[in-house]
Every structure is written in structure tokens, then in C-alpha cells.
XYZ file of C-alpha atoms in Angstrom:
695
model
C 12.376 -8.415 22.569
C 9.667 -8.350 19.908
C 8.334 -4.999 18.754
C 5.404 -4.628 16.331
C 5.218 -1.555 14.089
C 1.623 -0.641 13.228
C -0.335 2.168 11.608
C -2.624 3.273 8.826
C -1.321 3.123 5.249
C 0.856 6.075 4.226
C 1.806 7.228 7.744
C 5.566 6.758 7.243
C 5.766 3.248 8.684
C 8.051 1.949 5.919
C 10.395 4.898 6.381
C 10.775 4.186 10.109
C 11.232 0.462 9.465
C 13.908 1.064 6.800
C 15.807 3.549 8.966
C 15.857 1.208 11.972
C 16.587 -2.083 10.200
C 18.611 -0.945 7.163
C 19.696 -3.979 5.191
C 18.915 -6.401 8.048
C 15.505 -7.193 6.613
C 13.687 -10.370 5.731
C 10.775 -10.197 3.315
C 8.340 -13.037 2.746
C 4.700 -13.988 3.215
C 2.760 -14.623 6.381
C 2.018 -18.325 6.817
C -1.080 -19.258 4.854
C -1.558 -15.679 3.586
C -0.565 -13.678 0.531
C 0.206 -10.626 2.661
C 3.827 -9.498 2.701
C 5.743 -10.075 5.922
C 8.664 -7.779 6.807
C 10.911 -8.235 9.793
C 14.315 -6.926 10.791
C 16.851 -7.319 13.562
C 18.026 -4.306 15.592
C 20.836 -4.244 18.153
C 20.647 -1.660 20.918
C 22.503 -1.709 24.253
C 23.677 -5.307 23.813
C 20.122 -6.422 23.210
C 18.698 -8.049 20.075
C 15.312 -6.729 19.008
C 13.058 -8.171 16.315
C 11.021 -5.453 14.618
C 7.915 -6.667 12.741
C 6.418 -4.284 10.179
C 2.742 -5.231 10.254
C 0.576 -4.493 7.179
C -0.891 -1.010 7.017
C -4.574 -1.086 7.925
C -7.349 1.268 8.978
C -8.954 -1.088 11.500
C -8.656 -4.497 13.138
C -11.856 -6.108 11.888
C -11.849 -9.231 9.685
C -12.669 -7.818 6.255
C -9.237 -8.097 4.646
C -6.184 -10.316 4.951
C -4.136 -7.339 6.178
C -6.525 -6.773 9.083
C -6.622 -10.472 9.991
C -2.821 -10.854 9.827
C -2.227 -7.762 11.966
C -4.796 -8.730 14.565
C -3.727 -12.369 14.772
C -0.097 -11.374 15.272
C -0.974 -9.150 18.229
C -3.266 -11.784 19.746
C -1.138 -14.874 19.289
C 2.468 -13.635 19.209
C 1.905 -11.047 21.941
C 4.774 -8.624 21.118
C 6.471 -6.924 24.043
C 5.382 -3.523 22.804
C 3.540 -1.960 19.848
C 4.926 1.114 18.101
C 1.801 2.811 16.718
C 2.433 5.349 13.963
C -0.013 8.266 13.769
C -0.342 10.950 11.092
C -0.633 14.239 12.969
C -2.287 15.924 9.984
C -5.129 13.360 10.021
C -5.123 12.372 13.656
C -8.855 11.793 14.127
C -8.993 8.878 11.693
C -5.650 7.496 12.883
C -6.728 7.396 16.531
C -9.534 4.957 15.642
C -6.901 2.280 14.962
C -4.984 3.291 18.102
C -8.077 2.678 20.253
C -8.440 -0.767 18.708
C -4.755 -1.507 19.376
C -5.165 -0.500 23.035
C -7.957 -3.074 23.373
C -5.496 -5.823 22.398
C -2.031 -4.693 23.503
C -1.396 -3.163 26.920
C 2.042 -1.779 26.003
C 1.805 0.837 23.262
C 3.929 3.829 22.270
C 2.581 6.384 19.792
C 4.875 7.904 17.171
C 3.352 11.234 16.140
C 4.584 11.732 12.574
C 4.183 14.530 10.005
C 3.985 17.311 12.571
C 5.364 19.723 9.988
C 2.532 18.917 7.561
C -0.033 19.351 10.319
C 1.387 22.773 11.140
C 1.241 23.760 7.464
C -2.434 22.746 7.454
C -3.089 25.001 10.471
C -3.191 22.187 13.040
C -1.257 22.183 16.303
C -0.966 18.927 18.258
C 0.201 19.016 21.880
C 1.827 15.606 22.222
C 2.077 15.791 26.033
C -1.673 16.396 26.309
C -2.364 13.546 23.850
C -0.280 11.263 26.080
C -2.370 12.298 29.117
C -5.669 11.842 27.266
C -4.852 8.249 26.247
C -2.443 7.384 29.099
C 0.060 6.293 26.432
C 3.615 7.601 25.781
C 3.833 9.848 22.705
C 7.014 10.688 20.781
C 7.116 13.366 18.073
C 8.946 12.216 14.932
C 9.580 13.431 11.410
C 10.236 10.169 9.611
C 11.081 11.706 6.233
C 13.969 13.631 7.846
C 14.982 10.838 10.218
C 14.150 12.960 13.266
C 12.895 11.384 16.484
C 13.076 7.799 15.212
C 15.746 6.668 17.680
C 13.831 8.345 20.529
C 10.698 6.511 19.363
C 12.550 3.180 19.541
C 14.148 3.998 22.891
C 10.744 4.759 24.420
C 9.355 1.503 22.995
C 12.229 -0.441 24.594
C 11.587 1.289 27.929
C 7.872 0.448 27.862
C 8.608 -3.117 26.769
C 10.744 -3.641 29.901
C 8.147 -2.389 32.402
C 7.428 -4.881 35.163
C 3.670 -4.240 35.019
C 1.389 -3.536 32.073
C 0.079 0.055 31.964
C -3.684 0.298 32.384
C -5.389 2.178 29.577
C -8.857 3.643 30.031
C -11.692 1.779 28.337
C -13.702 3.556 25.663
C -16.968 4.648 27.333
C -19.891 3.120 25.465
C -23.553 4.213 25.712
C -25.352 2.600 28.647
C -27.529 0.320 26.504
C -24.503 -0.975 24.555
C -22.381 -1.248 27.715
C -24.993 -3.424 29.431
C -24.984 -5.835 26.491
C -21.179 -5.989 26.434
C -21.035 -6.751 30.153
C -23.700 -9.460 29.807
C -21.581 -11.161 27.125
C -18.456 -10.749 29.279
C -20.139 -12.672 32.104
C -21.014 -15.524 29.725
C -17.465 -15.745 28.371
C -15.595 -15.257 31.637
C -15.504 -18.993 32.374
C -14.305 -20.038 28.902
C -10.706 -20.852 28.130
C -10.480 -17.908 25.733
C -10.910 -15.488 28.625
C -7.465 -16.585 29.818
C -5.889 -16.005 26.414
C -7.543 -12.879 25.006
C -8.758 -9.594 26.544
C -12.243 -10.391 27.829
C -13.826 -7.061 26.865
C -12.468 -7.286 23.320
C -13.637 -10.893 23.109
C -17.172 -9.934 24.191
C -17.373 -7.130 21.623
C -16.183 -9.423 18.822
C -18.699 -12.065 19.857
C -21.502 -9.497 19.717
C -20.272 -8.432 16.266
C -20.208 -12.149 15.320
C -16.706 -11.726 13.961
C -16.267 -14.467 11.310
C -12.661 -15.291 12.245
C -13.537 -15.671 15.930
C -16.559 -17.748 14.956
C -14.429 -20.216 13.003
C -12.098 -20.583 15.975
C -15.041 -21.371 18.247
C -16.333 -24.043 15.885
C -13.032 -25.937 16.013
C -13.519 -28.866 18.377
C -10.771 -31.419 19.187
C -11.577 -34.707 17.501
C -10.329 -36.757 20.478
C -11.579 -34.457 23.224
C -14.421 -35.845 25.314
C -15.501 -32.575 26.921
C -19.114 -32.048 27.857
C -20.244 -29.765 25.046
C -23.351 -28.641 26.903
C -21.268 -27.039 29.628
C -17.990 -26.357 27.853
C -18.686 -25.766 24.150
C -15.276 -24.309 23.512
C -11.751 -25.483 23.327
C -8.211 -24.252 23.437
C -7.070 -23.397 19.876
C -3.508 -23.801 21.083
C -3.896 -27.433 22.134
C -1.566 -29.760 20.143
C -4.492 -31.819 18.843
C -6.218 -32.014 15.478
C -9.353 -30.025 14.809
C -12.384 -30.406 12.621
C -15.163 -27.975 11.859
C -18.325 -28.896 13.768
C -21.110 -26.786 12.303
C -23.668 -28.247 14.709
C -21.914 -26.992 17.834
C -23.533 -23.936 19.395
C -21.163 -21.044 19.954
C -20.897 -19.405 23.384
C -23.589 -16.774 23.892
C -25.716 -17.974 20.978
C -28.951 -17.724 22.968
C -28.057 -14.218 24.134
C -27.369 -13.104 20.559
C -30.722 -14.472 19.416
C -32.420 -12.517 22.175
C -30.602 -9.335 21.108
C -31.544 -9.871 17.464
C -35.185 -10.102 18.516
C -34.707 -6.631 20.009
C -33.234 -5.326 16.723
C -29.568 -5.587 17.743
C -28.032 -7.660 14.958
C -24.319 -8.004 14.132
C -24.256 -4.906 11.899
C -26.026 -2.875 14.583
C -23.387 -3.826 17.160
C -20.531 -3.120 14.774
C -21.841 0.326 13.867
C -22.619 1.161 17.500
C -19.095 0.260 18.642
C -17.456 2.239 15.810
C -19.724 5.227 16.452
C -18.864 5.182 20.151
C -15.138 5.167 19.404
C -15.387 8.154 17.049
C -17.537 10.049 19.566
C -14.889 9.393 22.207
C -12.180 10.682 19.850
C -14.243 13.806 19.123
C -14.673 14.347 22.874
C -10.959 14.210 23.745
C -9.754 15.924 20.556
C -10.034 19.517 21.887
C -7.738 18.541 24.783
C -4.688 18.229 22.526
C -5.550 19.596 19.050
C -5.838 23.262 18.158
C -7.053 24.377 14.738
C -5.574 27.703 13.705
C -7.386 29.953 11.262
C -7.106 30.684 8.502
C -6.051 27.237 7.317
C -3.281 27.514 4.776
C -3.576 25.781 1.438
C -0.941 23.048 1.343
C 1.302 22.061 -1.543
C -0.809 18.923 -1.821
C -3.944 21.010 -2.417
C -2.197 23.149 -5.026
C -0.649 20.213 -6.904
C -3.852 18.160 -6.852
C -5.696 20.972 -8.632
C -3.584 20.047 -11.661
C -2.671 16.401 -11.122
C -6.232 15.249 -10.296
C -7.862 17.552 -12.823
C -10.080 15.638 -15.284
C -8.593 17.814 -18.061
C -4.891 18.134 -17.117
C -4.464 15.035 -14.976
C -4.328 12.526 -17.839
C -1.803 14.428 -20.013
C 0.399 14.862 -16.920
C 0.169 11.123 -16.207
C 1.083 10.276 -19.816
C 4.085 12.626 -19.677
C 5.319 11.167 -16.366
C 4.947 7.551 -17.503
C 6.563 8.387 -20.848
C 9.566 9.839 -19.036
C 9.799 6.721 -16.883
C 9.829 4.458 -19.932
C 12.229 6.726 -21.833
C 14.774 6.687 -19.016
C 14.262 2.931 -18.526
C 14.652 1.837 -22.134
C 16.386 4.636 -24.072
C 18.623 6.464 -21.611
C 19.762 3.159 -20.116
C 20.914 1.782 -23.489
C 24.564 2.945 -23.094
C 24.717 1.297 -19.673
C 23.344 -1.935 -21.124
C 25.917 -1.772 -23.905
C 28.683 -1.238 -21.362
C 27.548 -4.344 -19.451
C 27.555 -6.394 -22.676
C 31.053 -5.203 -23.567
C 32.282 -5.927 -20.040
C 30.881 -9.466 -20.213
C 32.492 -10.020 -23.627
C 35.836 -8.756 -22.296
C 35.532 -11.015 -19.230
C 34.734 -13.991 -21.487
C 37.821 -13.301 -23.634
C 40.069 -12.967 -20.573
C 38.808 -16.187 -19.028
C 39.142 -18.097 -22.309
C 42.735 -16.852 -22.697
C 43.578 -18.209 -19.241
C 41.830 -21.460 -20.084
C 43.850 -21.753 -23.299
C 47.038 -21.036 -21.334
C 46.038 -23.832 -18.955
C 45.391 -26.087 -21.987
C 41.817 -26.815 -20.923
C 39.696 -28.830 -23.362
C 38.033 -26.928 -26.183
C 34.625 -28.168 -25.056
C 35.061 -26.417 -21.675
C 36.162 -23.221 -23.398
C 33.094 -23.378 -25.634
C 30.836 -23.919 -22.631
C 32.210 -20.831 -20.898
C 32.325 -18.601 -23.989
C 29.311 -19.773 -26.023
C 27.160 -21.097 -23.215
C 27.565 -19.249 -19.924
C 28.782 -15.839 -21.100
C 26.685 -15.790 -24.281
C 23.573 -16.607 -22.267
C 23.979 -14.772 -18.989
C 25.828 -11.870 -20.597
C 22.942 -11.116 -22.947
C 20.579 -11.062 -19.976
C 22.699 -8.931 -17.627
C 22.483 -6.148 -20.188
C 18.902 -5.669 -18.949
C 19.946 -4.962 -15.360
C 20.299 -1.163 -15.885
C 16.829 -1.050 -17.455
C 15.273 -2.950 -14.563
C 17.083 -0.933 -11.888
C 16.096 2.407 -13.437
C 12.455 1.354 -13.845
C 12.131 0.190 -10.247
C 13.875 3.338 -9.005
C 11.275 5.490 -10.763
C 8.469 3.245 -9.527
C 9.685 3.630 -5.916
C 10.033 7.376 -6.492
C 6.407 7.668 -7.644
C 5.190 5.503 -4.783
C 7.102 7.282 -2.020
C 6.199 10.760 -3.293
C 2.470 10.023 -3.249
C 1.958 10.258 -7.016
C 1.303 6.569 -7.683
C -1.910 6.699 -5.624
C -3.060 9.632 -7.790
C -2.257 7.686 -10.954
C -4.389 4.810 -9.652
C -7.197 7.274 -8.940
C -6.995 8.631 -12.490
C -6.714 5.116 -13.901
C -9.871 4.013 -12.105
C -12.038 5.261 -14.989
C -10.202 3.023 -17.481
C -10.151 0.134 -15.033
C -13.926 0.410 -14.655
C -14.315 0.144 -18.443
C -12.472 -3.169 -18.171
C -14.632 -4.273 -15.249
C -11.699 -3.945 -12.842
C -11.028 -2.120 -9.619
C -9.029 1.114 -9.721
C -6.277 -0.417 -7.588
C -5.581 -2.856 -10.443
C -3.646 0.023 -11.982
C -0.863 -0.605 -9.425
C -0.491 -4.183 -10.610
C -0.490 -3.358 -14.318
C 2.076 -0.554 -13.979
C 4.291 -2.816 -11.858
C 4.056 -5.445 -14.598
C 6.065 -3.244 -16.954
C 9.029 -3.684 -14.626
C 8.493 -7.372 -13.897
C 5.338 -9.466 -13.867
C 6.301 -11.079 -10.539
C 5.959 -7.906 -8.398
C 3.028 -6.938 -10.643
C 1.178 -10.110 -9.638
C 2.168 -9.603 -6.001
C 0.824 -6.030 -6.181
C -2.706 -7.472 -6.478
C -2.567 -7.838 -2.694
C -3.868 -4.263 -2.478
C -7.191 -5.502 -3.883
C -9.652 -6.539 -1.188
C -12.001 -8.513 -3.456
C -10.613 -11.992 -4.304
C -12.263 -11.985 -7.759
C -10.656 -8.656 -8.681
C -7.331 -10.046 -7.459
C -7.652 -13.199 -9.565
C -8.613 -11.380 -12.770
C -5.797 -8.845 -12.378
C -3.353 -11.698 -11.726
C -4.394 -13.517 -14.900
C -4.115 -10.478 -17.203
C -0.859 -9.144 -15.726
C 1.392 -11.431 -17.873
C -0.075 -9.736 -20.969
C 1.868 -6.629 -19.921
C 5.358 -6.797 -21.498
C 7.983 -6.649 -18.742
C 11.429 -5.031 -18.981
C 13.220 -8.205 -20.200
C 10.598 -8.781 -22.891
C 10.716 -5.127 -23.927
C 14.517 -5.369 -24.153
C 14.358 -8.379 -26.476
C 11.581 -6.744 -28.491
C 13.598 -3.521 -28.834
C 16.600 -5.435 -30.214
C 14.469 -7.308 -32.770
C 12.606 -4.136 -33.788
C 15.885 -2.282 -34.328
C 17.163 -5.087 -36.590
C 14.054 -5.473 -38.765
C 12.538 -1.980 -38.591
C 15.353 0.597 -38.395
C 14.758 4.313 -38.012
C 11.386 5.902 -37.317
C 9.567 2.721 -38.340
C 10.891 1.079 -35.181
C 9.152 3.593 -32.914
C 5.874 3.048 -34.775
C 6.235 -0.751 -34.452
C 6.926 -0.571 -30.701
C 3.938 1.710 -30.134
C 1.704 -0.636 -32.138
C 2.845 -3.596 -30.029
C 2.134 -1.772 -26.769
C -1.297 -0.678 -28.038
C -2.060 -4.258 -29.039
C -1.056 -5.380 -25.546
C -3.388 -2.817 -23.974
C -6.299 -3.827 -26.218
C -5.835 -7.489 -25.357
C -5.603 -6.626 -21.638
C -8.980 -4.877 -21.928
C -10.512 -7.725 -23.946
C -9.167 -10.347 -21.543
C -10.423 -8.454 -18.492
C -13.938 -8.250 -19.941
C -13.789 -11.924 -20.938
C -12.539 -13.054 -17.531
C -15.194 -10.944 -15.816
C -17.698 -13.403 -17.322
C -15.597 -16.472 -16.536
C -14.766 -15.536 -12.934
C -18.078 -15.083 -11.220
C -18.467 -12.329 -8.677
C -21.388 -11.668 -6.353
C -20.878 -7.914 -6.099
C -18.292 -5.312 -6.961
C -16.314 -3.641 -4.216
C -16.156 0.146 -4.093
C -12.990 1.990 -5.065
C -11.668 3.424 -1.820
C -8.125 4.747 -1.676
C -6.447 7.288 0.536
C -4.487 9.963 -1.285
C -1.429 10.617 0.882
C 0.145 14.035 1.184
C 2.952 14.782 -1.246
C 6.423 14.723 0.211
C 9.980 14.571 -1.027
C 11.010 10.885 -1.263
C 13.932 9.821 0.877
C 16.971 8.299 -0.797
C 16.713 5.232 1.438
C 13.052 4.613 0.513
C 13.919 4.767 -3.185
C 17.211 2.889 -3.256
C 16.344 0.076 -0.824
C 13.275 -1.267 -2.745
C 15.176 -0.750 -6.016
C 18.085 -2.825 -4.750
C 15.792 -5.550 -3.373
C 13.953 -5.960 -6.698
C 17.117 -5.718 -8.810
C 18.905 -8.211 -6.569
C 15.966 -10.581 -6.979
C 16.426 -10.337 -10.752
C 20.173 -10.919 -10.439
C 19.564 -14.062 -8.379
C 17.377 -15.340 -11.194
C 20.128 -14.556 -13.691
C 22.532 -16.814 -11.816
C 19.987 -19.596 -11.293
C 17.302 -19.991 -13.946
C 19.186 -18.260 -16.732
C 22.594 -19.793 -16.001
C 21.131 -23.300 -15.936
C 19.010 -22.633 -19.020
C 22.045 -21.278 -20.918
C 24.093 -24.378 -20.090
C 21.218 -26.677 -21.089
C 20.764 -24.839 -24.403
C 24.512 -25.013 -25.081
C 24.529 -28.776 -24.419
C 21.489 -29.345 -26.626
C 22.958 -27.223 -29.421
C 26.495 -28.723 -29.189
C 25.760 -32.428 -29.106
C 26.206 -34.690 -30.914
C 29.444 -32.905 -31.782
C 30.615 -32.503 -35.344
C 27.131 -32.360 -36.894
C 25.224 -29.402 -38.385
C 23.205 -27.345 -35.913
C 19.879 -28.641 -37.220
C 21.001 -32.202 -36.430
C 21.899 -31.504 -32.790
C 19.525 -32.306 -29.962
C 18.247 -28.730 -30.080
C 17.744 -29.038 -33.831
C 15.751 -32.231 -33.361
C 13.642 -30.565 -30.684
C 13.008 -27.713 -33.112
C 12.076 -30.241 -35.790
C 9.442 -31.724 -33.509
C 8.019 -28.234 -32.903
C 8.302 -27.095 -36.525
C 4.688 -27.967 -37.341
C 3.552 -25.415 -34.729
C 5.870 -22.666 -35.966
C 5.412 -23.139 -39.735
C 1.909 -21.555 -39.882
C 3.468 -18.508 -38.204
C 6.609 -18.349 -40.348
C 8.961 -19.462 -37.539
C 12.007 -21.649 -38.109
C 13.142 -24.282 -35.620
C 15.516 -21.903 -33.818
C 12.671 -19.535 -32.985
C 10.568 -22.395 -31.622
C 13.401 -23.652 -29.403
C 13.975 -20.110 -28.099
C 10.261 -19.716 -27.354
C 10.234 -22.981 -25.419
C 13.258 -21.987 -23.336
C 11.755 -18.554 -22.807
C 9.369 -20.210 -20.370
C 12.132 -20.533 -17.760
C 12.697 -16.775 -17.952
C 11.844 -14.392 -20.774
C 15.438 -13.168 -20.848
C 16.649 -16.607 -21.910
C 14.976 -16.168 -25.297
C 17.710 -13.754 -26.308
C 20.488 -15.889 -24.828
C 19.072 -18.992 -26.552
C 18.944 -17.207 -29.889
C 22.519 -16.031 -29.339
C 23.689 -19.613 -28.826
C 21.617 -21.113 -31.657
C 22.674 -18.436 -34.154
C 26.276 -18.681 -32.970
C 26.529 -15.021 -32.033
C 28.929 -13.854 -29.296
C 27.671 -12.168 -26.142
C 29.134 -8.768 -26.979
C 25.954 -7.243 -28.401
C 22.305 -8.236 -28.279
C 21.837 -6.187 -31.449
C 23.938 -8.665 -33.465
C 21.735 -11.525 -32.237
C 18.664 -9.802 -33.604
C 20.452 -9.008 -36.861
C 21.320 -12.682 -37.267
C 17.583 -13.355 -37.280
C 17.079 -11.226 -40.379
C 18.265 -14.103 -42.538
C 15.793 -16.487 -40.938
C 12.523 -14.584 -41.369
C 10.830 -11.722 -43.187
C 9.735 -8.470 -41.517
C 6.181 -9.840 -41.371
C 7.499 -12.981 -39.679
C 9.506 -10.816 -37.273
C 6.411 -8.794 -36.345
C 4.503 -12.040 -35.805
C 7.324 -13.293 -33.579
C 7.203 -10.054 -31.570
C 3.466 -10.437 -30.999
C 3.701 -14.098 -29.978
C 6.725 -13.444 -27.782
C 4.959 -10.508 -26.082
C 1.833 -12.514 -25.264
C 2.698 -16.189 -24.873
C 3.247 -18.204 -21.665
C 4.473 -16.058 -18.747
C 7.866 -16.966 -17.337
C 8.260 -19.742 -14.775
C 8.686 -17.274 -11.905
C 5.403 -15.568 -12.856
C 3.590 -18.901 -13.027
C 4.908 -19.918 -9.593
C 3.955 -16.499 -8.164
C 0.448 -16.770 -9.643
C 0.018 -20.147 -7.969
C 1.283 -18.851 -4.630
C -0.964 -15.789 -4.751
C -4.109 -17.506 -6.076
C -3.552 -20.801 -4.243
C -5.254 -22.504 -7.171
C -3.561 -24.918 -9.563
C -6.641 -24.805 -11.769
C -6.625 -21.038 -12.288
C -2.843 -21.012 -12.715
C -3.107 -23.662 -15.450
C -5.968 -21.740 -17.036
C -3.832 -18.583 -17.147
C -0.939 -20.412 -18.833
C -3.234 -22.053 -21.395
C -5.086 -18.790 -22.061
C -1.892 -16.832 -22.783
C -0.528 -19.595 -25.014
C -3.694 -19.996 -27.071
C -4.287 -16.239 -27.307
C -0.728 -15.536 -28.496
C -0.801 -18.119 -31.290
C -4.295 -17.106 -32.454
C -3.324 -13.419 -32.660
C 0.015 -14.361 -34.272
C -1.719 -16.538 -36.894
C -4.214 -13.751 -37.694
C -1.432 -11.176 -38.106
C 0.798 -13.409 -40.244
C -1.902 -14.592 -42.620
C -3.699 -11.245 -42.588
C -0.418 -9.565 -43.560
C 0.124 -12.027 -46.396
C -3.416 -11.403 -47.597
C -2.640 -7.693 -47.892
C 0.674 -8.342 -49.627
C 3.082 -7.752 -46.734
C 6.287 -9.804 -46.541
């Protein structure tokens, strides 16, 4: 059995999905789309059920990838039943999507969530009367407390096993609009699509000249010899190749032209249909909703007076983000140190056993100086990453992150960006990969592309960890805090400059409006915080045992062979010699250049590479940074920090940018831009510092 989980954003859909599927989840992308695809397997009563968490959306038009993906899944995959989540505290807007779902899927069960919040707001919903009004089963749930979720699933399974599809009432449209819909239905009734899609829905979409439906109609089989004058359509499911035939007239084209002559264009039809649906909702609303007076002020109203205040909102946001970064980078330091010590102890134990087994010295060196020195230095960042993502999930699940994006919209507008870009940039502090993927919330493709390209300028947790170690070695005490703040400010300034620059490079016809729903505040569930945290941390750990492990072994080989020669005469030393002419103007020695090159595989490998090249054990990243003090001056160290913070994003970020943008050209441009920008800024800082007498 296939069950689709649908609903508006922020209605508790993720909570229900996580409770039902637990760890049996698969996360990926929909084929040909950059929209996240979540599915999970559930076992109930000896039956296997696939639960698909469809993207949150407000409607089923064709204006965003989320809407297209959700609609296409219902149309083409035809799930056995749809579980439609509805926010009881905002039921009027939520029912608009439900009416659209009922046009496509005959088997629907409504999960009425947030009943407690509705009651607090002075709203009473009679679920049994709602079920009668729509002729659809309704189950009351409180997702945040785990109440009613199993009953919701059980009802969905029952409906999915019905022998006949329930018949839902059609939305009554005004007579003039209804006559036009029926006329289009008659024209389409003989086409092959009428056997595949609901005819009434198909007629409405044809009147609205839906662009996705239009493209499907224009696809004509290359080898098909149908008479186009009588049968201008084809079966999109036929196993034949298609080509776009712009000259082919779509079904009902003449009728649409006649309607346009009467003033009924595509926008007119779309607005008329939407208006009719909302009027129908307003008509049936009194049957099941009771507004009690006086309406109580909710906790959301009280908190938003402060959090969204133009005076207090920004200081509160700074305090919250500062706490997040403090816990991520300062409070987690003892945990990172414990991981480093544990890795050093494990390396010693393994080497002792290897010596007892009389294994060759070269193998012992590989394990101690290659694998453990490389991977061990990187695993020390795991506590930082886990804590950051835990706080990020906490802010998202509580409803605060949407408020932060709202407050950040003013700064985003100064940069020529959309307010939702704030999500991407904040995510980038944890890891640029989810930061780039977070651009999916942006509807405009140009806003998405620009935000993608500037995201790698945000220093991620691994980069911040390496930077912190270097800062502590070269700038001890209070100077270190000043240096770190200056680096972050420089990053922000360059993000703003780059956004304004790219706004001119990436052409855009018109800006999209900033529209974002502010969900009600609620206490985050442990599952909704820990599950995303584990998924993101596990993704990082997989990288540590793939990219970083391989890179550490490669660096060890390059720095160990030929054996018996000084380090600068090894293969790594020769590579550094070839790159020396690039690093000399910036005060970098060959070790720094080799580390920068290997940092492309993953930013964490910079520290492990330096540990191997400087011959420092894996027991403390601090000692690696201290070993650098003999290789460069404080000015050179600051230049290194700037270049390291800004230069080429890691391989995973580059691959993610390509997958999200689907453009090799823009991906290459982003890599080249970061590389050139980092070395220009580094050169200016190094030579500017020398000009003013800094060393």
C-alpha cells in the first residue's frame, strides 16, 4: 500500500512522518527535481506500507517545483490513499489545499492537527461535522504530543482498502464559470487523457492554460502516424520517444480563443476558480467551526511582540545566534579534545598490537601518521557539528527560524536577495552542503542561483574549527577573539559585495515578493530535534570515512615517498615546489599550499594534511597549529586564515551546487570566483599589512 502525506507547510507533517517511520527513512531528490524526497516503510498487521512525505505546499498549481512534484505524484503514482494534514487554528486556508486534493484523489483522510492551539485562540472545530460537510473521514490528532497519529494511520489504511472510491461533492462554481468548464469537459472527453486524469480537473487546468499540462499536450510521438486533425493528443505513458511540436494545436484551442474574446483569459479563469473555492469554504465553515469570544491572546502573539519588534527583535536574534555559536564552538571544545585523545589512545593501542605482530614499520606509519593523524584530527569536529545542527533543528521546529528569516529580510534586501536566503546562509555555518540545499525554499531560480554561489563564502563548522586552532596558536588571549570577529565580519562584507555583484551578472526579469508563513510557537519534540541532527551528523561521518580517509592516505603516501629523503624532497614536497610561486606573494610555504590543495576534497583535510606534513601526532589539533608558528609570521597566518576561509568550496559543496543548479557553467564560475576572490583579498591583506609595518 502506498500512502501520501500532504499538507501546508508548518502543519506538523514532519512530526507525523517521523513518528510513523522512525529510522526507516530514505531521503533523496525527486527525479529531475531539486525538491527533497522523503519516504519510509511502515509495518502494520502483517502489511508493508510505503509512506511518502510530499513537499509542503499551499496549492497544486504549477508555480513552484514543490507544487509540481506533489501534483505529479498524485496524478501519476496514484497512491492508495492521501493523508491530508490540516491546521485547526488556520483551517480556512488549509481547506483550500484539501479541496484541490479531492479533485485529484478520491481516497482522502483528514488529520485535524493543533486542536489545542485552536482552542487557545477561541476556535472550536467539530470534526464530525467537518467530515459530513466534505464527506471525508476526519481524525483529531496532536502531533507534537504523539496523540491520534496511530488512529490517523489506521483510518488511512481502512480507506485505502475500500472496494469502491468514495464520491466527494464537487465545488459548486458560478453558473457562467460552470458552463465554460462543462463545455471544455465535452471537448476533452474523447481524448486519451480523460481515461487517465479526472476529467473535471483536466478541463479546469486547460481553461487555466496550466503550463505543465500544456507541455504534456505538445509532446507528440515521433513515430506515431495519428491523424492530428482529429486526435491532436497522445498518451504520455506510451513507451515511445517524444519531441516538442510547437505547431500542434492543443485540444480546445479554438474554445479558449473564443473565451478570451469575451474577456475570459487564463488569469481570469484562475482567479474565478480560486474565488469559488474560498466562497465554498466560507459557506460551509459555520457548519463545523465556532468562534468563541473574547478571543484569547496566544503565547505566539505575546512572544512576537518582542521577537518581531523592530527595536528588540534584532538584539534578541543576535543573542540567540551568539548562544548557538558559543555552544557549538566553545562549549564543545572539551568534547572535541576528548575525541582527539581517544583517537590518539586508539592509535597507540593499534600500533602496539602491530609491533607485537612484527608488522612492517611502513604499515605502522600509515596507521599512526596517515589514517589516525588525518581522520582523528577531523573527528574532533563531530561534537561541534552535532551541537550546531541540534540548535538549528531546535530553532526550526520551535518556529523561531521563520521569524529570524523575517527579521533578516531587511538585510537580504540590501544585498538584493530574498528574505528566505537567510535560511541558506545560517545553514552554511553548520555545513555548506545543507546550506546550498536550503535554497530550495526560494521560488525564484535567480535568487536560488545567487544564494547558492555566495553560500561557500560562509565559513562552515570544519573551517571554523581549523581557523580557531590557528588563531589560538598565533593570537593567544583576547586578541584571538578580536581576530575571529574580524574574519567573520570580512566574510559578511564579502557575502554582501558578492551578492550585489552577482545580481548584475545573473539577470532577472523581476523580483519575487517575500511571502513566508510564521508558524505558531510550540515546544520542539525530542524526535524532531534529534533525528535531523543524527542524519546530518551521520552524513558528515560518512564523509570522514570516505573523502577524508582516502585523502589522508594519499597525503601520507605523497609525504613519505621516496623514503629516506627530507620532507621537501618527497612527492608532496615537489608538488609544493610547483605551487610555491602562487604561495610566495602571500607568504605561504610549500606545506601550506599542499594543505590548501587537499582542502578541496573536504575542508577538514586541511588540518589533517598539515598534521602529516608537520609531523604532528593526532592527539591535539592545537599542536598542529603551533607547529605552523615556525613557518610563518602572524601577518602570514592572518592571510592564510582569510584565504582558507574564502577559497574553493569543498568537493561535496561543488557537487551539490551542480546538482542543485544543474549547470556546469555556473558551478565552474562559482569555483573560479571563490578562488580568485580569496587570493586577491589575501594579497591585499598581506601586502597592505607589510606596508603598515605589520609582520
